[in-house]
PDB file of C-alpha atoms in Angstrom:
ATOM      1  CA  MET T   1      20.787 -47.863 -45.408  1.00 47.00           C
ATOM      2  CA  PRO T   2      20.864 -48.560 -41.693  1.00 51.00           C
ATOM      3  CA  ASN T   3      19.086 -45.335 -40.729  1.00 70.00           C
ATOM      4  CA  SER T   4      16.468 -45.290 -43.463  1.00 81.00           C
ATOM      5  CA  PRO T   5      13.586 -42.911 -42.830  1.00 90.00           C
ATOM      6  CA  THR T   6      10.190 -44.430 -42.144  1.00 90.00           C
ATOM      7  CA  MET T   7       6.738 -42.977 -42.555  1.00 92.00           C
ATOM      8  CA  TYR T   8       5.830 -40.359 -39.925  1.00 91.00           C
ATOM      9  CA  ASP T   9       9.440 -39.753 -38.852  1.00 94.00           C
ATOM     10  CA  HIS T  10      10.217 -36.101 -38.120  1.00 93.00           C
ATOM     11  CA  TYR T  11      13.242 -34.185 -39.372  1.00 94.00           C
ATOM     12  CA  GLN T  12      14.503 -30.671 -38.727  1.00 92.00           C
ATOM     13  CA  GLN T  13      16.293 -28.824 -41.502  1.00 92.00           C
ATOM     14  CA  THR T  14      19.791 -27.725 -40.479  1.00 91.00           C
ATOM     15  CA  GLU T  15      20.968 -25.917 -43.605  1.00 85.00           C
ATOM     16  CA  GLY T  16      19.400 -23.762 -46.281  1.00 80.00           C
ATOM     17  CA  GLU T  17      16.672 -21.159 -46.234  1.00 82.00           C
ATOM     18  CA  ALA T  18      14.307 -23.085 -43.945  1.00 79.00           C
ATOM     19  CA  THR T  19      16.760 -23.792 -41.121  1.00 85.00           C
ATOM     20  CA  GLY T  20      14.897 -24.866 -37.976  1.00 86.00           C
ATOM     21  CA  THR T  21      11.776 -25.978 -39.837  1.00 90.00           C
ATOM     22  CA  VAL T  22      10.359 -29.392 -38.858  1.00 92.00           C
ATOM     23  CA  PHE T  23       9.090 -31.799 -41.528  1.00 93.00           C
ATOM     24  CA  ARG T  24       7.256 -35.158 -41.378  1.00 94.00           C
ATOM     25  CA  VAL T  25       8.039 -38.019 -43.753  1.00 95.00           C
ATOM     26  CA  VAL T  26       4.884 -38.682 -45.791  1.00 95.00           C
ATOM     27  CA  GLY T  27       6.354 -40.638 -48.691  1.00 93.00           C
ATOM     28  CA  ILE T  28       9.298 -42.887 -49.385  1.00 91.00           C
ATOM     29  CA  GLY T  29      10.324 -43.881 -52.869  1.00 82.00           C
ATOM     30  CA  GLY T  30       8.527 -42.935 -56.067  1.00 62.00           C
ATOM     31  CA  VAL T  31       5.296 -41.108 -56.741  1.00 52.00           C
ATOM     32  CA  ASP T  32       2.624 -41.479 -54.040  1.00 48.00           C
ATOM     33  CA  GLY T  33       4.943 -43.522 -51.834  1.00 45.00           C
ATOM     34  CA  ARG T  34       5.288 -46.373 -54.322  1.00 47.00           C
ATOM     35  CA  ALA T  35       8.854 -47.465 -54.811  1.00 46.00           C
ATOM     36  CA  ALA T  36      10.039 -47.017 -58.363  1.00 43.00           C
ATOM     37  CA  ALA T  37      11.634 -50.473 -58.187  1.00 41.00           C
ATOM     38  CA  ALA T  38       8.181 -51.983 -57.620  1.00 44.00           C
ATOM     39  CA  GLU T  39       7.093 -50.461 -60.932  1.00 45.00           C
ATOM     40  CA  GLY T  40       9.947 -52.224 -62.679  1.00 42.00           C
ATOM     41  CA  ALA T  41      12.105 -49.118 -63.165  1.00 45.00           C
ATOM     42  CA  GLN T  42      15.326 -48.222 -61.394  1.00 45.00           C
ATOM     43  CA  SER T  43      15.496 -44.448 -61.013  1.00 51.00           C
ATOM     44  CA  ASP T  44      16.375 -41.642 -58.654  1.00 55.00           C
ATOM     45  CA  LYS T  45      12.773 -41.658 -57.423  1.00 54.00           C
ATOM     46  CA  ALA T  46      13.510 -44.794 -55.375  1.00 62.00           C
ATOM     47  CA  ALA T  47      15.984 -42.802 -53.295  1.00 81.00           C
ATOM     48  CA  GLU T  48      13.596 -39.887 -52.774  1.00 92.00           C
ATOM     49  CA  VAL T  49      11.753 -38.917 -49.597  1.00 94.00           C
ATOM     50  CA  THR T  50       8.637 -36.735 -49.531  1.00 95.00           C
ATOM     51  CA  LEU T  51       8.454 -34.338 -46.577  1.00 95.00           C
ATOM     52  CA  LEU T  52       5.491 -32.308 -45.304  1.00 94.00           C
ATOM     53  CA  ARG T  53       6.364 -29.029 -43.609  1.00 93.00           C
ATOM     54  CA  LEU T  54       4.886 -28.838 -40.089  1.00 91.00           C
ATOM     55  CA  THR T  55       6.455 -25.702 -38.571  1.00 89.00           C
ATOM     56  CA  ASP T  56       8.096 -22.433 -39.458  1.00 85.00           C
ATOM     57  CA  GLY T  57      11.706 -21.682 -38.562  1.00 79.00           C
ATOM     58  CA  THR T  58      10.801 -20.769 -34.978  1.00 81.00           C
ATOM     59  CA  GLY T  59       8.891 -23.994 -34.250  1.00 79.00           C
ATOM     60  CA  ASN T  60       5.328 -22.678 -34.562  1.00 80.00           C
ATOM     61  CA  ARG T  61       2.990 -25.152 -36.265  1.00 83.00           C
ATOM     62  CA  GLU T  62       1.694 -24.172 -39.688  1.00 83.00           C
ATOM     63  CA  ALA T  63      -0.833 -25.972 -41.876  1.00 82.00           C
ATOM     64  CA  THR T  64       0.487 -25.086 -45.333  1.00 85.00           C
ATOM     65  CA  GLY T  65       0.401 -28.440 -47.102  1.00 90.00           C
ATOM     66  CA  GLU T  66       3.861 -27.678 -48.494  1.00 92.00           C
ATOM     67  CA  LEU T  67       5.606 -30.804 -49.739  1.00 94.00           C
ATOM     68  CA  ARG T  68       9.297 -31.192 -50.490  1.00 92.00           C
ATOM     69  CA  HIS T  69      10.912 -34.025 -52.394  1.00 94.00           C
ATOM     70  CA  VAL T  70      14.501 -34.570 -51.273  1.00 93.00           C
ATOM     71  CA  SER T  71      17.061 -37.256 -51.979  1.00 92.00           C
ATOM     72  CA  ARG T  72      18.128 -39.502 -49.134  1.00 91.00           C
ATOM     73  CA  GLU T  73      21.635 -38.087 -49.462  1.00 91.00           C
ATOM     74  CA  ARG T  74      20.304 -34.557 -48.906  1.00 92.00           C
ATOM     75  CA  LEU T  75      18.124 -35.815 -46.049  1.00 92.00           C
ATOM     76  CA  ASP T  76      21.227 -37.225 -44.350  1.00 91.00           C
ATOM     77  CA  ARG T  77      23.243 -34.064 -45.022  1.00 92.00           C
ATOM     78  CA  ALA T  78      20.766 -31.212 -44.438  1.00 92.00           C
ATOM     79  CA  PHE T  79      18.310 -32.678 -41.899  1.00 93.00           C
ATOM     80  CA  THR T  80      18.523 -34.151 -38.412  1.00 92.00           C
ATOM     81  CA  PRO T  81      15.947 -36.382 -36.689  1.00 94.00           C
ATOM     82  CA  ALA T  82      13.522 -34.364 -34.556  1.00 91.00           C
ATOM     83  CA  SER T  83      10.650 -35.009 -32.188  1.00 88.00           C
ATOM     84  CA  ASP T  84       7.031 -34.350 -33.079  1.00 86.00           C
ATOM     85  CA  PRO T  85       6.451 -30.619 -32.525  1.00 84.00           C
ATOM     86  CA  SER T  86       4.050 -29.702 -29.755  1.00 76.00           C
ATOM     87  CA  PRO T  87       0.514 -28.778 -30.726  1.00 69.00           C
ATOM     88  CA  ARG T  88      -0.402 -25.136 -31.044  1.00 67.00           C
ATOM     89  CA  PHE T  89      -2.987 -25.388 -28.274  1.00 68.00           C
ATOM     90  CA  GLU T  90      -2.270 -26.936 -24.902  1.00 76.00           C
ATOM     91  CA  LEU T  91      -4.710 -28.472 -22.423  1.00 81.00           C
ATOM     92  CA  PRO T  92      -5.770 -25.146 -20.808  1.00 83.00           C
ATOM     93  CA  ASP T  93      -6.598 -23.809 -24.268  1.00 82.00           C
ATOM     94  CA  TYR T  94      -8.810 -26.807 -25.031  1.00 82.00           C
ATOM     95  CA  LEU T  95     -10.571 -26.475 -21.669  1.00 86.00           C
ATOM     96  CA  ALA T  96     -11.186 -22.762 -22.229  1.00 88.00           C
ATOM     97  CA  GLY T  97     -12.547 -23.551 -25.695  1.00 88.00           C
ATOM     98  CA  LEU T  98     -14.886 -26.171 -24.246  1.00 89.00           C
ATOM     99  CA  LEU T  99     -16.038 -23.660 -21.639  1.00 90.00           C
ATOM    100  CA  LEU T 100     -16.781 -21.165 -24.404  1.00 91.00           C
ATOM    101  CA  LEU T 101     -18.712 -23.727 -26.472  1.00 90.00           C
ATOM    102  CA  ALA T 102     -20.650 -24.991 -23.447  1.00 91.00           C
ATOM    103  CA  GLY T 103     -21.645 -21.443 -22.584  1.00 90.00           C
ATOM    104  CA  VAL T 104     -22.866 -20.708 -26.098  1.00 90.00           C
ATOM    105  CA  ALA T 105     -24.766 -24.014 -26.227  1.00 90.00           C
ATOM    106  CA  LEU T 106     -26.397 -23.295 -22.869  1.00 89.00           C
ATOM    107  CA  ALA T 107     -27.315 -19.743 -23.858  1.00 87.00           C
ATOM    108  CA  VAL T 108     -28.943 -20.650 -27.190  1.00 89.00           C
ATOM    109  CA  HIS T 109     -30.737 -23.810 -26.033  1.00 86.00           C
ATOM    110  CA  PRO T 110     -34.490 -23.170 -25.630  1.00 86.00           C
ATOM    111  CA  ALA T 111     -34.517 -24.654 -22.127  1.00 83.00           C
ATOM    112  CA  GLY T 112     -31.108 -23.259 -21.241  1.00 80.00           C
ATOM    113  CA  ASP T 113     -30.165 -20.445 -18.919  1.00 85.00           C
ATOM    114  CA  ARG T 114     -29.189 -17.417 -21.009  1.00 87.00           C
ATOM    115  CA  LEU T 115     -27.352 -15.607 -18.219  1.00 88.00           C
ATOM    116  CA  GLY T 116     -25.416 -18.696 -17.107  1.00 88.00           C
ATOM    117  CA  GLY T 117     -24.521 -19.498 -20.709  1.00 88.00           C
ATOM    118  CA  ALA T 118     -23.359 -15.953 -21.329  1.00 89.00           C
ATOM    119  CA  ILE T 119     -21.162 -16.051 -18.209  1.00 89.00           C
ATOM    120  CA  LEU T 120     -19.576 -19.354 -19.301  1.00 88.00           C
ATOM    121  CA  ALA T 121     -19.030 -18.092 -22.854  1.00 90.00           C
ATOM    122  CA  VAL T 122     -17.470 -14.821 -21.710  1.00 90.00           C
ATOM    123  CA  GLY T 123     -15.284 -16.685 -19.188  1.00 89.00           C
ATOM    124  CA  GLY T 124     -14.016 -19.100 -21.849  1.00 88.00           C
ATOM    125  CA  ALA T 125     -13.376 -16.297 -24.324  1.00 89.00           C
ATOM    126  CA  TYR T 126     -11.507 -14.321 -21.667  1.00 87.00           C
ATOM    127  CA  LEU T 127      -9.291 -17.301 -20.793  1.00 84.00           C
ATOM    128  CA  LEU T 128      -8.420 -17.848 -24.456  1.00 80.00           C
ATOM    129  CA  TRP T 129      -7.718 -14.147 -24.938  1.00 82.00           C
ATOM    130  CA  ARG T 130      -5.427 -14.009 -21.878  1.00 81.00           C
ATOM    131  CA  ARG T 131      -3.428 -17.062 -22.977  1.00 74.00           C
ATOM    132  CA  HIS T 132      -2.859 -15.747 -26.480  1.00 65.00           C
TER     133      HIS T 132
END
């Protein structure tokens, strides 16, 4: 197959109940990514791809651990290559989270400034709340 899937490739489902969902290739071939041919048996497992669901139909990341085993024929027919979906939190979210954690750490440290820590923590929490 010229366009064989490789580990960590991303595919978006284009038909069926999960249209729009993005998956990552986590296994190629037989059980646990071992090719059935390597075990000395020719079977349908050698032409199977294991996919891990990354997003819901609208593109929001989900950590479900849901695995799907699909044939390469179905992968070619019902899926299209996709890019890695963006993370749920962007840089401003991480910075606001760090601000929140720094404020809490400063407030609870014995030598820390409780008022300054509280201001940082409240500021970080407010930024996260406003962005979401």
